[in-house]
């Protein structure tokens, strides 16, 4: 694992490990914690106990007994879990961005299982005037005077798709990955998948918490690389929906390939689940032409689409392999991802490029 920070823990998965599994094992799944929660810095699960407050714009506020979650209706979701800063280092090749310089491994393909949020909120009676759900975890700021971490998401999306997850890959969620209960909303970036849930607030507006109002946002309008702006709710939007993305994990950068030898280029693609990915294309001539890859369609719209494409090179020296994905809504990846440069380096989704040496 690539260790970016030890307090709070931030670790990235090398692609050499990520490519071995369709479902990413807990032992190699990336770790991103915004705050410190000492008792949860471990892969062992925490006891399924405690309470989750349901408050705000509801008819009957109540505290959900966490130990009862196992007895309630369950739903399992296979989905890509990805930090919104994944790929930040590629923005920094243009102008340095702030934050952890993630490469490609701030993600994984996971199965989460838990209670549909609509089951939990139905008992409370959600006001028709409510627009957002704000989620709080049990963790605390590493600096006592700092603002606590909480996130808001659209209430309709949460009611339709979210679960209070108690299992990951068929086991109790490891403590470091948010157990005993993690808020899970497929298609959204990892920052919204709040760990160690202990309070849900049904509200009319997004929280003004720093994590929602000043961090984890991108400008609505394109900015010049190097330009910094002070975020407001009008000039920016939150890191909610994952951008369409693809990447290459075979061959790895720097590998040597035989002249005219046929090889299989492999990798994965995904988006926010709003439309199926219809095309994954590979280029070996710097985007002059593209070849369609074979796609292994997932059973879940939020999961990895594994793909492969046979190519060969007829010229020696350093060459590049490019890949891009397109979905049924026509959304695709820009050749130059830095056109969406932002000072915090969020939501990288440029085409993936791997350099190899043909011998």
mmCIF file of C-alpha atoms in Angstrom:
data_model
loop_
_atom_site.group_PDB
_atom_site.id
_atom_site.type_symbol
_atom_site.label_atom_id
_atom_site.label_comp_id
_atom_site.label_asym_id
_atom_site.label_seq_id
_atom_site.Cartn_x
_atom_site.Cartn_y
_atom_site.Cartn_z
ATOM 1 C CA UNK A 1 0.000 0.000 0.000
ATOM 2 C CA UNK A 2 1.075 3.585 -0.629
ATOM 3 C CA UNK A 3 0.935 5.571 2.627
ATOM 4 C CA UNK A 4 0.103 9.255 2.085
ATOM 5 C CA UNK A 5 -0.621 10.153 5.714
ATOM 6 C CA UNK A 6 -0.706 8.391 9.082
ATOM 7 C CA UNK A 7 -2.979 10.683 11.119
ATOM 8 C CA UNK A 8 -5.671 10.583 9.936
ATOM 9 C CA UNK A 9 -4.912 7.486 7.876
ATOM 10 C CA UNK A 10 -4.667 7.962 4.103
ATOM 11 C CA UNK A 11 -3.516 4.993 1.990
ATOM 12 C CA UNK A 12 -3.669 4.271 -1.741
ATOM 13 C CA UNK A 13 -3.851 0.896 -3.489
ATOM 14 C CA UNK A 14 -1.137 0.116 -6.076
ATOM 15 C CA UNK A 15 -2.646 -0.926 -9.422
ATOM 16 C CA UNK A 16 -0.585 -4.123 -9.293
ATOM 17 C CA UNK A 17 -2.835 -5.179 -6.402
ATOM 18 C CA UNK A 18 -6.071 -3.581 -7.581
ATOM 19 C CA UNK A 19 -6.095 -5.444 -10.907
ATOM 20 C CA UNK A 20 -6.019 -8.884 -9.265
ATOM 21 C CA UNK A 21 -9.595 -8.798 -7.996
ATOM 22 C CA UNK A 22 -13.003 -7.912 -9.376
ATOM 23 C CA UNK A 23 -14.171 -7.264 -5.816
ATOM 24 C CA UNK A 24 -11.499 -5.347 -3.915
ATOM 25 C CA UNK A 25 -10.544 -7.140 -0.664
ATOM 26 C CA UNK A 26 -10.679 -5.162 2.566
ATOM 27 C CA UNK A 27 -6.932 -5.647 3.089
ATOM 28 C CA UNK A 28 -6.022 -3.613 -0.011
ATOM 29 C CA UNK A 29 -8.917 -1.149 -0.236
ATOM 30 C CA UNK A 30 -7.764 2.463 -0.133
ATOM 31 C CA UNK A 31 -8.285 4.349 3.126
ATOM 32 C CA UNK A 32 -9.314 7.992 3.378
ATOM 33 C CA UNK A 33 -10.346 9.369 6.755
ATOM 34 C CA UNK A 34 -10.971 13.083 7.214
ATOM 35 C CA UNK A 35 -10.803 12.909 10.983
ATOM 36 C CA UNK A 36 -9.304 10.794 13.732
ATOM 37 C CA UNK A 37 -11.280 7.980 15.352
ATOM 38 C CA UNK A 38 -8.613 6.068 17.229
ATOM 39 C CA UNK A 39 -10.639 2.992 18.150
ATOM 40 C CA UNK A 40 -11.443 2.427 14.482
ATOM 41 C CA UNK A 41 -7.915 2.337 13.027
ATOM 42 C CA UNK A 42 -8.127 -1.405 12.426
ATOM 43 C CA UNK A 43 -9.499 -3.975 9.994
ATOM 44 C CA UNK A 44 -11.405 -5.786 12.732
ATOM 45 C CA UNK A 45 -15.124 -4.926 12.899
ATOM 46 C CA UNK A 46 -16.732 -2.917 15.681
ATOM 47 C CA UNK A 47 -19.702 -4.335 17.642
ATOM 48 C CA UNK A 48 -23.057 -3.671 16.000
ATOM 49 C CA UNK A 49 -24.466 -1.567 18.804
ATOM 50 C CA UNK A 50 -25.326 2.010 19.698
ATOM 51 C CA UNK A 51 -27.885 4.364 18.220
ATOM 52 C CA UNK A 52 -28.450 6.577 15.170
ATOM 53 C CA UNK A 53 -30.511 9.721 15.730
ATOM 54 C CA UNK A 54 -33.096 10.577 13.060
ATOM 55 C CA UNK A 55 -33.976 14.251 13.461
ATOM 56 C CA UNK A 56 -34.923 17.401 11.565
ATOM 57 C CA UNK A 57 -37.880 17.744 9.195
ATOM 58 C CA UNK A 58 -39.597 14.545 10.278
ATOM 59 C CA UNK A 59 -42.913 13.840 11.981
ATOM 60 C CA UNK A 60 -41.494 11.434 14.555
ATOM 61 C CA UNK A 61 -37.823 11.948 15.492
ATOM 62 C CA UNK A 62 -36.334 8.798 16.977
ATOM 63 C CA UNK A 63 -33.122 6.942 17.744
ATOM 64 C CA UNK A 64 -32.559 3.807 15.676
ATOM 65 C CA UNK A 65 -31.177 0.868 17.634
ATOM 66 C CA UNK A 66 -28.169 -0.213 15.555
ATOM 67 C CA UNK A 67 -28.370 -3.775 16.860
ATOM 68 C CA UNK A 68 -31.747 -4.140 15.088
ATOM 69 C CA UNK A 69 -30.373 -3.377 11.632
ATOM 70 C CA UNK A 70 -29.653 -7.065 11.006
ATOM 71 C CA UNK A 71 -33.341 -7.871 11.491
ATOM 72 C CA UNK A 72 -34.533 -5.286 8.950
ATOM 73 C CA UNK A 73 -34.873 -5.637 5.134
ATOM 74 C CA UNK A 74 -31.473 -5.818 3.417
ATOM 75 C CA UNK A 75 -30.124 -4.665 0.069
ATOM 76 C CA UNK A 76 -26.710 -5.406 -1.468
ATOM 77 C CA UNK A 77 -24.990 -3.049 -3.911
ATOM 78 C CA UNK A 78 -21.843 -3.625 -5.959
ATOM 79 C CA UNK A 79 -20.264 -0.249 -6.601
ATOM 80 C CA UNK A 80 -17.092 1.711 -7.188
ATOM 81 C CA UNK A 81 -15.974 3.486 -4.037
ATOM 82 C CA UNK A 82 -13.695 6.352 -5.069
ATOM 83 C CA UNK A 83 -12.145 9.363 -3.367
ATOM 84 C CA UNK A 84 -13.084 12.574 -5.188
ATOM 85 C CA UNK A 85 -9.377 13.459 -5.143
ATOM 86 C CA UNK A 86 -8.361 10.293 -6.995
ATOM 87 C CA UNK A 87 -6.141 11.343 -9.915
ATOM 88 C CA UNK A 88 -5.285 14.701 -8.330
ATOM 89 C CA UNK A 89 -1.611 14.289 -9.246
ATOM 90 C CA UNK A 90 -2.530 14.541 -12.943
ATOM 91 C CA UNK A 91 -3.941 18.040 -12.411
ATOM 92 C CA UNK A 92 -0.682 18.885 -10.637
ATOM 93 C CA UNK A 93 1.308 18.156 -13.796
ATOM 94 C CA UNK A 94 -0.160 21.429 -15.093
ATOM 95 C CA UNK A 95 -0.174 23.479 -11.886
ATOM 96 C CA UNK A 96 0.267 22.002 -8.400
ATOM 97 C CA UNK A 97 -2.976 21.412 -6.517
ATOM 98 C CA UNK A 98 -3.484 21.175 -2.770
ATOM 99 C CA UNK A 99 -4.207 17.929 -0.965
ATOM 100 C CA UNK A 100 -3.055 14.309 -1.156
ATOM 101 C CA UNK A 101 -1.457 13.647 -4.533
ATOM 102 C CA UNK A 102 -3.474 10.555 -5.405
ATOM 103 C CA UNK A 103 -2.514 8.731 -8.595
ATOM 104 C CA UNK A 104 -5.050 6.059 -9.642
ATOM 105 C CA UNK A 105 -5.515 3.830 -6.601
ATOM 106 C CA UNK A 106 -7.870 5.912 -4.467
ATOM 107 C CA UNK A 107 -10.736 3.584 -5.357
ATOM 108 C CA UNK A 108 -12.001 0.030 -5.291
ATOM 109 C CA UNK A 109 -14.962 -2.095 -6.404
ATOM 110 C CA UNK A 110 -16.959 -3.124 -3.334
ATOM 111 C CA UNK A 111 -20.115 -4.956 -2.276
ATOM 112 C CA UNK A 112 -21.981 -3.151 0.486
ATOM 113 C CA UNK A 113 -25.050 -4.611 2.189
ATOM 114 C CA UNK A 114 -27.445 -2.957 4.571
ATOM 115 C CA UNK A 115 -30.863 -1.484 5.245
ATOM 116 C CA UNK A 116 -32.394 0.775 2.566
ATOM 117 C CA UNK A 117 -32.507 4.302 3.949
ATOM 118 C CA UNK A 118 -36.138 4.720 2.879
ATOM 119 C CA UNK A 119 -37.091 1.977 5.357
ATOM 120 C CA UNK A 120 -35.463 3.897 8.208
ATOM 121 C CA UNK A 121 -36.860 7.294 7.200
ATOM 122 C CA UNK A 122 -40.376 5.995 6.517
ATOM 123 C CA UNK A 123 -40.834 5.385 10.234
ATOM 124 C CA UNK A 124 -39.852 8.998 10.944
ATOM 125 C CA UNK A 125 -42.135 10.524 8.323
ATOM 126 C CA UNK A 126 -40.140 12.848 6.060
ATOM 127 C CA UNK A 127 -41.598 16.293 5.374
ATOM 128 C CA UNK A 128 -42.390 16.942 1.683
ATOM 129 C CA UNK A 129 -40.517 20.238 2.101
ATOM 130 C CA UNK A 130 -37.228 18.482 2.898
ATOM 131 C CA UNK A 131 -34.538 18.639 0.200
ATOM 132 C CA UNK A 132 -31.367 17.303 1.821
ATOM 133 C CA UNK A 133 -30.101 14.645 4.172
ATOM 134 C CA UNK A 134 -27.106 15.570 6.322
ATOM 135 C CA UNK A 135 -25.031 12.721 7.725
ATOM 136 C CA UNK A 136 -22.788 12.877 10.788
ATOM 137 C CA UNK A 137 -20.229 10.327 11.950
ATOM 138 C CA UNK A 138 -18.766 9.583 15.377
ATOM 139 C CA UNK A 139 -15.245 10.732 14.478
ATOM 140 C CA UNK A 140 -13.850 14.037 15.743
ATOM 141 C CA UNK A 141 -11.536 16.724 14.314
ATOM 142 C CA UNK A 142 -7.839 16.168 15.004
ATOM 143 C CA UNK A 143 -7.741 19.831 16.082
ATOM 144 C CA UNK A 144 -10.367 20.416 18.825
ATOM 145 C CA UNK A 145 -11.251 23.900 17.554
ATOM 146 C CA UNK A 146 -11.788 22.726 13.968
ATOM 147 C CA UNK A 147 -15.208 22.178 12.422
ATOM 148 C CA UNK A 148 -16.555 18.628 12.640
ATOM 149 C CA UNK A 149 -17.088 16.650 9.413
ATOM 150 C CA UNK A 150 -20.572 16.190 7.979
ATOM 151 C CA UNK A 151 -22.025 15.900 4.479
ATOM 152 C CA UNK A 152 -25.328 16.720 2.785
ATOM 153 C CA UNK A 153 -26.822 14.873 -0.195
ATOM 154 C CA UNK A 154 -30.118 15.302 -2.074
ATOM 155 C CA UNK A 155 -32.882 13.634 -0.055
ATOM 156 C CA UNK A 156 -34.489 12.119 -3.164
ATOM 157 C CA UNK A 157 -31.263 10.391 -4.203
ATOM 158 C CA UNK A 158 -30.769 9.150 -0.658
ATOM 159 C CA UNK A 159 -34.310 7.810 -0.391
ATOM 160 C CA UNK A 160 -34.057 6.075 -3.768
ATOM 161 C CA UNK A 161 -30.594 4.506 -3.509
ATOM 162 C CA UNK A 162 -28.842 4.872 -0.151
ATOM 163 C CA UNK A 163 -28.379 2.163 2.453
ATOM 164 C CA UNK A 164 -27.137 2.063 6.014
ATOM 165 C CA UNK A 165 -24.456 -0.526 5.326
ATOM 166 C CA UNK A 166 -23.434 -3.062 7.945
ATOM 167 C CA UNK A 167 -21.545 -5.469 5.664
ATOM 168 C CA UNK A 168 -18.733 -5.088 3.135
ATOM 169 C CA UNK A 169 -17.893 -7.983 0.818
ATOM 170 C CA UNK A 170 -20.022 -10.356 2.866
ATOM 171 C CA UNK A 171 -18.501 -9.518 6.262
ATOM 172 C CA UNK A 172 -19.118 -6.898 8.963
ATOM 173 C CA UNK A 173 -17.604 -3.626 7.765
ATOM 174 C CA UNK A 174 -14.020 -3.246 9.050
ATOM 175 C CA UNK A 175 -13.739 -0.425 11.572
ATOM 176 C CA UNK A 176 -11.290 1.562 9.433
ATOM 177 C CA UNK A 177 -13.738 1.400 6.510
ATOM 178 C CA UNK A 178 -16.632 2.859 8.471
ATOM 179 C CA UNK A 179 -18.118 0.059 10.551
ATOM 180 C CA UNK A 180 -20.270 -0.722 12.342
ATOM 181 C CA UNK A 181 -22.576 1.424 10.151
ATOM 182 C CA UNK A 182 -21.602 3.378 7.063
ATOM 183 C CA UNK A 183 -23.846 5.598 4.951
ATOM 184 C CA UNK A 184 -23.574 4.350 1.369
ATOM 185 C CA UNK A 185 -24.944 6.148 -1.698
ATOM 186 C CA UNK A 186 -23.880 4.438 -4.958
ATOM 187 C CA UNK A 187 -22.722 6.620 -7.834
ATOM 188 C CA UNK A 188 -21.499 9.339 -5.473
ATOM 189 C CA UNK A 189 -17.895 10.082 -4.525
ATOM 190 C CA UNK A 190 -16.462 8.561 -1.360
ATOM 191 C CA UNK A 191 -16.580 11.805 0.613
ATOM 192 C CA UNK A 192 -20.365 11.358 0.803
ATOM 193 C CA UNK A 193 -20.138 7.763 2.070
ATOM 194 C CA UNK A 194 -19.923 8.872 5.696
ATOM 195 C CA UNK A 195 -18.282 6.447 8.130
ATOM 196 C CA UNK A 196 -19.363 5.581 11.684
ATOM 197 C CA UNK A 197 -22.856 7.032 11.258
ATOM 198 C CA UNK A 198 -24.547 8.288 14.405
ATOM 199 C CA UNK A 199 -26.925 11.038 13.251
ATOM 200 C CA UNK A 200 -29.120 11.726 10.198
ATOM 201 C CA UNK A 201 -30.657 15.180 9.780
ATOM 202 C CA UNK A 202 -33.507 15.748 7.334
ATOM 203 C CA UNK A 203 -33.242 19.376 6.209
ATOM 204 C CA UNK A 204 -34.407 22.005 3.738
ATOM 205 C CA UNK A 205 -30.892 23.174 2.854
ATOM 206 C CA UNK A 206 -27.362 21.824 2.545
ATOM 207 C CA UNK A 207 -25.245 22.089 5.650
ATOM 208 C CA UNK A 208 -22.934 25.110 5.803
ATOM 209 C CA UNK A 209 -20.267 22.938 7.417
ATOM 210 C CA UNK A 210 -16.770 23.577 6.030
ATOM 211 C CA UNK A 211 -16.627 20.096 4.473
ATOM 212 C CA UNK A 212 -19.711 20.917 2.388
ATOM 213 C CA UNK A 213 -19.453 24.663 1.816
ATOM 214 C CA UNK A 214 -15.703 25.242 1.357
ATOM 215 C CA UNK A 215 -14.111 21.834 0.754
ATOM 216 C CA UNK A 216 -15.133 19.037 -1.598
ATOM 217 C CA UNK A 217 -16.419 21.418 -4.253
ATOM 218 C CA UNK A 218 -15.465 22.324 -7.807
ATOM 219 C CA UNK A 219 -16.061 25.568 -9.727
ATOM 220 C CA UNK A 220 -19.117 25.656 -11.975
ATOM 221 C CA UNK A 221 -17.181 27.653 -14.583
ATOM 222 C CA UNK A 222 -13.788 26.607 -15.926
ATOM 223 C CA UNK A 223 -10.920 28.447 -14.225
ATOM 224 C CA UNK A 224 -7.392 29.119 -15.390
ATOM 225 C CA UNK A 225 -4.853 26.658 -13.942
ATOM 226 C CA UNK A 226 -3.398 28.324 -10.867
ATOM 227 C CA UNK A 227 -6.485 30.454 -10.233
ATOM 228 C CA UNK A 228 -7.994 30.102 -6.776
ATOM 229 C CA UNK A 229 -11.543 31.107 -5.921
ATOM 230 C CA UNK A 230 -13.455 31.327 -2.673
ATOM 231 C CA UNK A 231 -16.288 28.838 -2.980
ATOM 232 C CA UNK A 232 -19.924 29.795 -2.493
ATOM 233 C CA UNK A 233 -23.059 27.761 -3.159
ATOM 234 C CA UNK A 234 -23.583 29.855 -6.309
ATOM 235 C CA UNK A 235 -20.157 29.614 -7.975
ATOM 236 C CA UNK A 236 -19.437 25.959 -7.225
ATOM 237 C CA UNK A 237 -21.040 22.557 -6.796
ATOM 238 C CA UNK A 238 -20.352 19.721 -4.341
ATOM 239 C CA UNK A 239 -18.461 16.532 -5.204
ATOM 240 C CA UNK A 240 -21.529 14.364 -5.550
ATOM 241 C CA UNK A 241 -21.836 12.356 -8.785
ATOM 242 C CA UNK A 242 -18.816 10.431 -10.030
ATOM 243 C CA UNK A 243 -17.566 11.500 -13.456
ATOM 244 C CA UNK A 244 -17.209 8.882 -16.169
ATOM 245 C CA UNK A 245 -13.769 7.340 -16.001
ATOM 246 C CA UNK A 246 -11.580 4.529 -17.318
ATOM 247 C CA UNK A 247 -8.041 3.416 -16.659
ATOM 248 C CA UNK A 248 -5.437 0.911 -17.816
ATOM 249 C CA UNK A 249 -3.980 -1.654 -15.434
ATOM 250 C CA UNK A 250 -2.332 -3.924 -17.996
ATOM 251 C CA UNK A 251 0.263 -3.287 -19.265
ATOM 252 C CA UNK A 252 1.680 -1.141 -16.498
ATOM 253 C CA UNK A 253 3.617 2.018 -17.278
ATOM 254 C CA UNK A 254 7.224 1.355 -18.248
ATOM 255 C CA UNK A 255 6.694 -2.249 -19.381
ATOM 256 C CA UNK A 256 8.561 -3.509 -22.440
ATOM 257 C CA UNK A 257 6.510 -4.797 -25.381
ATOM 258 C CA UNK A 258 7.799 -6.759 -28.369
ATOM 259 C CA UNK A 259 7.633 -5.162 -31.822
ATOM 260 C CA UNK A 260 4.497 -6.314 -33.713
ATOM 261 C CA UNK A 261 3.550 -8.561 -30.801
ATOM 262 C CA UNK A 262 -0.163 -8.722 -30.063
ATOM 263 C CA UNK A 263 -0.992 -7.852 -26.465
ATOM 264 C CA UNK A 264 -4.182 -7.466 -24.474
ATOM 265 C CA UNK A 265 -4.693 -4.062 -22.928
ATOM 266 C CA UNK A 266 -6.943 -4.379 -19.876
ATOM 267 C CA UNK A 267 -8.583 -2.130 -17.345
ATOM 268 C CA UNK A 268 -11.835 -0.909 -15.842
ATOM 269 C CA UNK A 269 -14.377 1.850 -16.463
ATOM 270 C CA UNK A 270 -17.306 3.264 -14.488
ATOM 271 C CA UNK A 271 -19.572 6.278 -14.026
ATOM 272 C CA UNK A 272 -22.351 7.440 -11.694
ATOM 273 C CA UNK A 273 -24.735 4.682 -12.764
ATOM 274 C CA UNK A 274 -27.224 7.024 -14.439
ATOM 275 C CA UNK A 275 -26.628 5.414 -17.843
ATOM 276 C CA UNK A 276 -24.748 2.314 -19.008
ATOM 277 C CA UNK A 277 -21.253 2.630 -20.418
ATOM 278 C CA UNK A 278 -21.604 1.781 -24.102
ATOM 279 C CA UNK A 279 -18.055 2.164 -25.406
ATOM 280 C CA UNK A 280 -14.506 1.814 -24.196
ATOM 281 C CA UNK A 281 -11.957 2.746 -26.858
ATOM 282 C CA UNK A 282 -8.192 2.351 -27.011
ATOM 283 C CA UNK A 283 -5.723 4.388 -29.070
ATOM 284 C CA UNK A 284 -2.095 3.556 -29.830
ATOM 285 C CA UNK A 285 -1.451 6.553 -32.088
ATOM 286 C CA UNK A 286 -2.046 9.480 -29.741
ATOM 287 C CA UNK A 287 -5.763 9.732 -30.454
ATOM 288 C CA UNK A 288 -5.583 9.703 -34.257
ATOM 289 C CA UNK A 289 -7.650 6.506 -34.327
ATOM 290 C CA UNK A 290 -9.522 4.431 -31.763
ATOM 291 C CA UNK A 291 -10.320 0.729 -31.428
ATOM 292 C CA UNK A 292 -13.350 -0.515 -29.514
ATOM 293 C CA UNK A 293 -12.629 -2.760 -26.555
ATOM 294 C CA UNK A 294 -14.630 -5.768 -25.422
ATOM 295 C CA UNK A 295 -16.649 -4.917 -22.311
ATOM 296 C CA UNK A 296 -17.670 -7.297 -19.552
ATOM 297 C CA UNK A 297 -20.969 -5.750 -18.470
ATOM 298 C CA UNK A 298 -21.502 -5.734 -14.692
ATOM 299 C CA UNK A 299 -24.753 -6.740 -13.030
ATOM 300 C CA UNK A 300 -24.800 -3.441 -11.118
ATOM 301 C CA UNK A 301 -24.823 -0.060 -12.917
ATOM 302 C CA UNK A 302 -22.503 1.314 -10.223
ATOM 303 C CA UNK A 303 -19.780 -1.338 -10.538
ATOM 304 C CA UNK A 304 -16.634 -1.645 -12.635
ATOM 305 C CA UNK A 305 -17.001 -2.425 -16.325
ATOM 306 C CA UNK A 306 -13.960 -4.601 -16.986
ATOM 307 C CA UNK A 307 -12.653 -4.329 -20.537
ATOM 308 C CA UNK A 308 -9.891 -5.617 -22.817
ATOM 309 C CA UNK A 309 -8.564 -4.734 -26.257
ATOM 310 C CA UNK A 310 -5.969 -6.427 -28.478
ATOM 311 C CA UNK A 311 -3.310 -4.115 -29.926
ATOM 312 C CA UNK A 312 0.199 -4.240 -31.378
ATOM 313 C CA UNK A 313 2.948 -1.724 -32.183
ATOM 314 C CA UNK A 314 4.917 -1.546 -35.430
ATOM 315 C CA UNK A 315 7.377 1.095 -34.304
ATOM 316 C CA UNK A 316 10.118 0.809 -31.691
ATOM 317 C CA UNK A 317 10.698 3.241 -28.861
ATOM 318 C CA UNK A 318 8.528 4.829 -26.200
ATOM 319 C CA UNK A 319 4.846 4.656 -27.151
ATOM 320 C CA UNK A 320 1.603 5.465 -25.382
ATOM 321 C CA UNK A 321 -1.665 3.619 -24.887
ATOM 322 C CA UNK A 322 -4.746 5.766 -24.334
ATOM 323 C CA UNK A 323 -8.232 4.769 -23.189
ATOM 324 C CA UNK A 324 -11.556 6.571 -22.957
ATOM 325 C CA UNK A 325 -15.085 5.542 -21.985
ATOM 326 C CA UNK A 326 -18.446 6.830 -23.243
ATOM 327 C CA UNK A 327 -21.914 6.186 -21.835
ATOM 328 C CA UNK A 328 -25.450 6.159 -23.241
ATOM 329 C CA UNK A 329 -25.893 9.832 -22.328
ATOM 330 C CA UNK A 330 -22.922 10.733 -24.533
ATOM 331 C CA UNK A 331 -20.706 11.588 -21.591
ATOM 332 C CA UNK A 332 -17.049 10.861 -22.254
ATOM 333 C CA UNK A 333 -13.551 11.734 -21.072
ATOM 334 C CA UNK A 334 -11.574 14.744 -22.299
ATOM 335 C CA UNK A 335 -8.235 14.122 -24.022
ATOM 336 C CA UNK A 336 -6.754 16.841 -21.818
ATOM 337 C CA UNK A 337 -8.232 16.427 -18.352
ATOM 338 C CA UNK A 338 -6.463 19.531 -17.078
ATOM 339 C CA UNK A 339 -9.064 21.728 -18.801
ATOM 340 C CA UNK A 340 -11.084 21.062 -15.650
ATOM 341 C CA UNK A 341 -8.206 22.069 -13.386
ATOM 342 C CA UNK A 342 -9.302 23.240 -9.950
ATOM 343 C CA UNK A 343 -7.171 24.329 -7.013
ATOM 344 C CA UNK A 344 -8.185 21.392 -4.831
ATOM 345 C CA UNK A 345 -7.728 18.820 -7.581
ATOM 346 C CA UNK A 346 -11.124 17.141 -7.416
ATOM 347 C CA UNK A 347 -12.921 14.964 -9.978
ATOM 348 C CA UNK A 348 -10.119 14.072 -12.388
ATOM 349 C CA UNK A 349 -11.622 12.224 -15.353
ATOM 350 C CA UNK A 350 -9.247 12.805 -18.257
ATOM 351 C CA UNK A 351 -8.406 9.884 -20.539
ATOM 352 C CA UNK A 352 -5.880 7.489 -19.061
ATOM 353 C CA UNK A 353 -2.463 7.283 -20.709
ATOM 354 C CA UNK A 354 0.224 4.663 -20.148
ATOM 355 C CA UNK A 355 3.744 4.852 -21.601
ATOM 356 C CA UNK A 356 5.415 1.603 -22.646
ATOM 357 C CA UNK A 357 8.638 0.763 -24.480
ATOM 358 C CA UNK A 358 8.482 -1.208 -27.727
ATOM 359 C CA UNK A 359 11.623 -3.283 -28.366
#
